[in-house]
Amino acid sequence: MSYDRVDYSDKAHFSSPSDEHHYSDDPVRNGTRNGNGIYNDYTVELKPKPYRNSIKVLCCECKNTKRVKFIMAGAVVVFLLALILIIISAIAHHKQQQANKGSPAYGLFAYGPDKNGLISFSPRDHMTYMNYFNRLESSLADYSTLRQSANLDRYIHCDDNTTKVPHGKVCMLTMEKFGDNCQHFDMYGINEERPCVLLVLKPDDNITPQPFDFTDGKNADIKEKIGDRFSSKSVAVSCEGKTAKDQALMMRDNYTAMVDYNPPKGFPLFYFLEREADGYLYPAVMVQFNTVPPNTQVNIVCTAWAKNFNNGQPQSSQKYSTEFAILLK
């Protein structure tokens, strides 16, 4: 005669060690089978699964606190923002490449003005300045710090002591070189009514720019335009009012620089040592106009000063000088 096994409820009472009977979950104990479904002299102890107040990420485990959740959420946000910036940079780079098709191959180029050579906006109306903002964004795509930092096998650090660039390598030129005020998060000077313009120098392939010689008082008129920004290892650039009237409009006071240049010395010569590499960057200078009056159009001319540009007369060349106008409303 046999009996069915007696199952116990999860709410069943289990006796203490002092009770007469003890229960076991195992019908076999010490080699002896008790077949009546009630197992003597063996206590069952149920232990609840411990609660873990923690979060496991990959192989790491940390406490599940508000601070940890905040840090994790912040990391996700930073990652997404970086991804968005990379995508925007790639799109802008593609747009700029498309825009450059059909444009003159060589010379001094100003990015920021529209196709008519005008920068016009009101800092109080985003509808008037977004086109200008987007033009600069597209033009700066090539100088993205993220893009160059992700290709350190190609982009290398160069300075005035660099005399040779390895074949296939490119000298880095990132946004940090363009100063603190002409950056994305500073709206390229829009809010302060101090617009920025990116100047890019693309000389003919068979020309290596040569700075002017100012020793013994030579080229004094050019030296006056460049001032203390001259360097024998850079091609200087200057921007000023096109006419005497335009120059007078920009003369606000003696304490405010009419134009800021970054890098201050102009276009470093080491950028012209190796131009065949994929991803080559033409040197660029960001200029910021600090004293343009409101409600008045000011015509500007910028010139890249090299003695082998236009037979030593770059200011008379449509290739190595560029003109545009600024109208702040």
PDB file of C-alpha atoms in Angstrom, residues 168-281:
ATOM      1  CA  GLY A 168      50.143  61.572 -46.886  1.00  0.00           C
ATOM      2  CA  LYS A 169      49.951  63.525 -43.600  1.00  0.00           C
ATOM      3  CA  VAL A 170      48.006  66.728 -42.970  1.00  0.00           C
ATOM      4  CA  CYS A 171      48.791  69.526 -40.511  1.00  0.00           C
ATOM      5  CA  MET A 172      45.925  69.931 -38.066  1.00  0.00           C
ATOM      6  CA  LEU A 173      43.914  73.143 -37.979  1.00  0.00           C
ATOM      7  CA  THR A 174      41.034  73.031 -35.531  1.00  0.00           C
ATOM      8  CA  MET A 175      38.399  75.478 -34.328  1.00  0.00           C
ATOM      9  CA  GLU A 176      40.412  76.423 -31.232  1.00  0.00           C
ATOM     10  CA  LYS A 177      42.807  78.380 -33.456  1.00  0.00           C
ATOM     11  CA  PHE A 178      40.005  80.747 -34.446  1.00  0.00           C
ATOM     12  CA  GLY A 179      39.702  82.442 -31.059  1.00  0.00           C
ATOM     13  CA  ASP A 180      37.150  82.335 -28.267  1.00  0.00           C
ATOM     14  CA  ASN A 181      34.595  84.758 -29.703  1.00  0.00           C
ATOM     15  CA  CYS A 182      34.043  83.247 -33.149  1.00  0.00           C
ATOM     16  CA  GLN A 183      32.690  79.870 -32.080  1.00  0.00           C
ATOM     17  CA  HIS A 184      29.407  78.016 -32.478  1.00  0.00           C
ATOM     18  CA  PHE A 185      28.212  78.572 -28.900  1.00  0.00           C
ATOM     19  CA  ASP A 186      29.114  82.276 -29.115  1.00  0.00           C
ATOM     20  CA  MET A 187      26.977  82.619 -32.250  1.00  0.00           C
ATOM     21  CA  TYR A 188      29.950  83.920 -34.246  1.00  0.00           C
ATOM     22  CA  GLY A 189      29.571  87.369 -32.705  1.00  0.00           C
ATOM     23  CA  ILE A 190      25.924  87.812 -33.663  1.00  0.00           C
ATOM     24  CA  ASN A 191      24.619  88.696 -30.194  1.00  0.00           C
ATOM     25  CA  GLU A 192      27.339  91.321 -29.690  1.00  0.00           C
ATOM     26  CA  GLU A 193      26.958  92.737 -33.217  1.00  0.00           C
ATOM     27  CA  ARG A 194      30.571  91.811 -33.940  1.00  0.00           C
ATOM     28  CA  PRO A 195      30.294  89.517 -36.971  1.00  0.00           C
ATOM     29  CA  CYS A 196      32.975  86.968 -37.828  1.00  0.00           C
ATOM     30  CA  VAL A 197      34.251  86.054 -41.290  1.00  0.00           C
ATOM     31  CA  LEU A 198      36.393  83.051 -42.181  1.00  0.00           C
ATOM     32  CA  LEU A 199      39.212  83.799 -44.636  1.00  0.00           C
ATOM     33  CA  VAL A 200      40.747  80.822 -46.454  1.00  0.00           C
ATOM     34  CA  LEU A 201      43.915  81.104 -48.546  1.00  0.00           C
ATOM     35  CA  LYS A 202      44.216  78.786 -51.560  1.00  0.00           C
ATOM     36  CA  PRO A 203      47.305  79.763 -53.579  1.00  0.00           C
ATOM     37  CA  ASP A 204      48.085  78.312 -56.994  1.00  0.00           C
ATOM     38  CA  ASP A 205      49.608  74.832 -56.723  1.00  0.00           C
ATOM     39  CA  ASN A 206      52.893  76.013 -58.236  1.00  0.00           C
ATOM     40  CA  ILE A 207      53.247  78.897 -55.750  1.00  0.00           C
ATOM     41  CA  THR A 208      54.709  78.688 -52.266  1.00  0.00           C
ATOM     42  CA  PRO A 209      53.801  82.010 -50.602  1.00  0.00           C
ATOM     43  CA  GLN A 210      56.690  84.261 -49.588  1.00  0.00           C
ATOM     44  CA  PRO A 211      56.203  86.895 -46.868  1.00  0.00           C
ATOM     45  CA  PHE A 212      57.222  90.473 -47.628  1.00  0.00           C
ATOM     46  CA  ASP A 213      60.608  91.778 -46.550  1.00  0.00           C
ATOM     47  CA  PHE A 214      60.298  94.769 -44.238  1.00  0.00           C
ATOM     48  CA  THR A 215      63.993  95.215 -43.410  1.00  0.00           C
ATOM     49  CA  ASP A 216      65.631  98.582 -44.037  1.00  0.00           C
ATOM     50  CA  GLY A 217      62.260 100.288 -44.287  1.00  0.00           C
ATOM     51  CA  LYS A 218      61.090  98.309 -47.311  1.00  0.00           C
ATOM     52  CA  ASN A 219      57.360  98.147 -48.090  1.00  0.00           C
ATOM     53  CA  ALA A 220      56.539 100.557 -45.287  1.00  0.00           C
ATOM     54  CA  ASP A 221      52.956 101.047 -46.475  1.00  0.00           C
ATOM     55  CA  ILE A 222      52.265  97.327 -46.256  1.00  0.00           C
ATOM     56  CA  LYS A 223      54.038  97.059 -42.908  1.00  0.00           C
ATOM     57  CA  GLU A 224      51.699  99.733 -41.563  1.00  0.00           C
ATOM     58  CA  LYS A 225      48.651  97.633 -42.475  1.00  0.00           C
ATOM     59  CA  ILE A 226      50.099  94.525 -40.852  1.00  0.00           C
ATOM     60  CA  GLY A 227      51.641  96.184 -37.789  1.00  0.00           C
ATOM     61  CA  ASP A 228      53.059  93.917 -35.104  1.00  0.00           C
ATOM     62  CA  ARG A 229      51.291  90.876 -36.529  1.00  0.00           C
ATOM     63  CA  PHE A 230      54.112  90.322 -39.028  1.00  0.00           C
ATOM     64  CA  SER A 231      55.996  87.019 -39.017  1.00  0.00           C
ATOM     65  CA  SER A 232      58.553  85.722 -41.491  1.00  0.00           C
ATOM     66  CA  LYS A 233      56.899  82.297 -41.158  1.00  0.00           C
ATOM     67  CA  SER A 234      53.348  83.373 -42.012  1.00  0.00           C
ATOM     68  CA  VAL A 235      51.457  85.180 -44.748  1.00  0.00           C
ATOM     69  CA  ALA A 236      49.840  88.159 -43.059  1.00  0.00           C
ATOM     70  CA  VAL A 237      46.286  89.255 -43.790  1.00  0.00           C
ATOM     71  CA  SER A 238      44.621  92.622 -43.217  1.00  0.00           C
ATOM     72  CA  CYS A 239      41.010  93.820 -43.418  1.00  0.00           C
ATOM     73  CA  GLU A 240      39.885  97.455 -43.530  1.00  0.00           C
ATOM     74  CA  GLY A 241      37.242  99.759 -44.937  1.00  0.00           C
ATOM     75  CA  LYS A 242      37.353  99.803 -48.712  1.00  0.00           C
ATOM     76  CA  THR A 243      37.232 103.575 -48.986  1.00  0.00           C
ATOM     77  CA  ALA A 244      38.187 106.460 -46.707  1.00  0.00           C
ATOM     78  CA  LYS A 245      34.500 106.823 -45.828  1.00  0.00           C
ATOM     79  CA  ASP A 246      34.244 103.149 -44.858  1.00  0.00           C
ATOM     80  CA  GLN A 247      37.410 103.442 -42.792  1.00  0.00           C
ATOM     81  CA  ALA A 248      36.020 106.481 -40.966  1.00  0.00           C
ATOM     82  CA  LEU A 249      32.816 104.578 -40.145  1.00  0.00           C
ATOM     83  CA  MET A 250      34.867 101.905 -38.377  1.00  0.00           C
ATOM     84  CA  MET A 251      36.927 104.353 -36.285  1.00  0.00           C
ATOM     85  CA  ARG A 252      34.966 104.100 -33.032  1.00  0.00           C
ATOM     86  CA  ASP A 253      37.687 104.930 -30.491  1.00  0.00           C
ATOM     87  CA  ASN A 254      41.369 104.412 -29.831  1.00  0.00           C
ATOM     88  CA  TYR A 255      40.836 101.570 -27.362  1.00  0.00           C
ATOM     89  CA  THR A 256      38.867  99.104 -29.452  1.00  0.00           C
ATOM     90  CA  ALA A 257      40.620  97.107 -32.129  1.00  0.00           C
ATOM     91  CA  MET A 258      38.638  97.446 -35.324  1.00  0.00           C
ATOM     92  CA  VAL A 259      39.424  93.858 -36.361  1.00  0.00           C
ATOM     93  CA  ASP A 260      40.629  90.810 -34.437  1.00  0.00           C
ATOM     94  CA  TYR A 261      42.609  88.124 -36.286  1.00  0.00           C
ATOM     95  CA  ASN A 262      42.965  84.488 -35.211  1.00  0.00           C
ATOM     96  CA  PRO A 263      45.603  83.159 -35.697  1.00  0.00           C
ATOM     97  CA  PRO A 264      47.047  86.693 -35.248  1.00  0.00           C
ATOM     98  CA  LYS A 265      50.037  86.222 -37.581  1.00  0.00           C
ATOM     99  CA  GLY A 266      47.959  85.049 -40.516  1.00  0.00           C
ATOM    100  CA  PHE A 267      48.403  81.901 -42.628  1.00  0.00           C
ATOM    101  CA  PRO A 268      51.347  79.755 -41.405  1.00  0.00           C
ATOM    102  CA  LEU A 269      53.742  78.641 -44.148  1.00  0.00           C
ATOM    103  CA  PHE A 270      53.912  75.040 -42.933  1.00  0.00           C
ATOM    104  CA  TYR A 271      50.420  74.459 -44.360  1.00  0.00           C
ATOM    105  CA  PHE A 272      51.890  74.778 -47.857  1.00  0.00           C
ATOM    106  CA  LEU A 273      54.618  72.124 -47.405  1.00  0.00           C
ATOM    107  CA  GLU A 274      52.414  69.153 -48.378  1.00  0.00           C
ATOM    108  CA  ARG A 275      49.193  69.698 -50.338  1.00  0.00           C
ATOM    109  CA  GLU A 276      48.639  66.338 -52.003  1.00  0.00           C
ATOM    110  CA  ALA A 277      47.350  64.372 -49.022  1.00  0.00           C
ATOM    111  CA  ASP A 278      43.730  63.301 -48.821  1.00  0.00           C
ATOM    112  CA  GLY A 279      41.857  65.641 -46.465  1.00  0.00           C
ATOM    113  CA  TYR A 280      44.340  68.488 -46.920  1.00  0.00           C
ATOM    114  CA  LEU A 281      43.320  71.662 -45.077  1.00  0.00           C
TER     115      LEU A 281
END
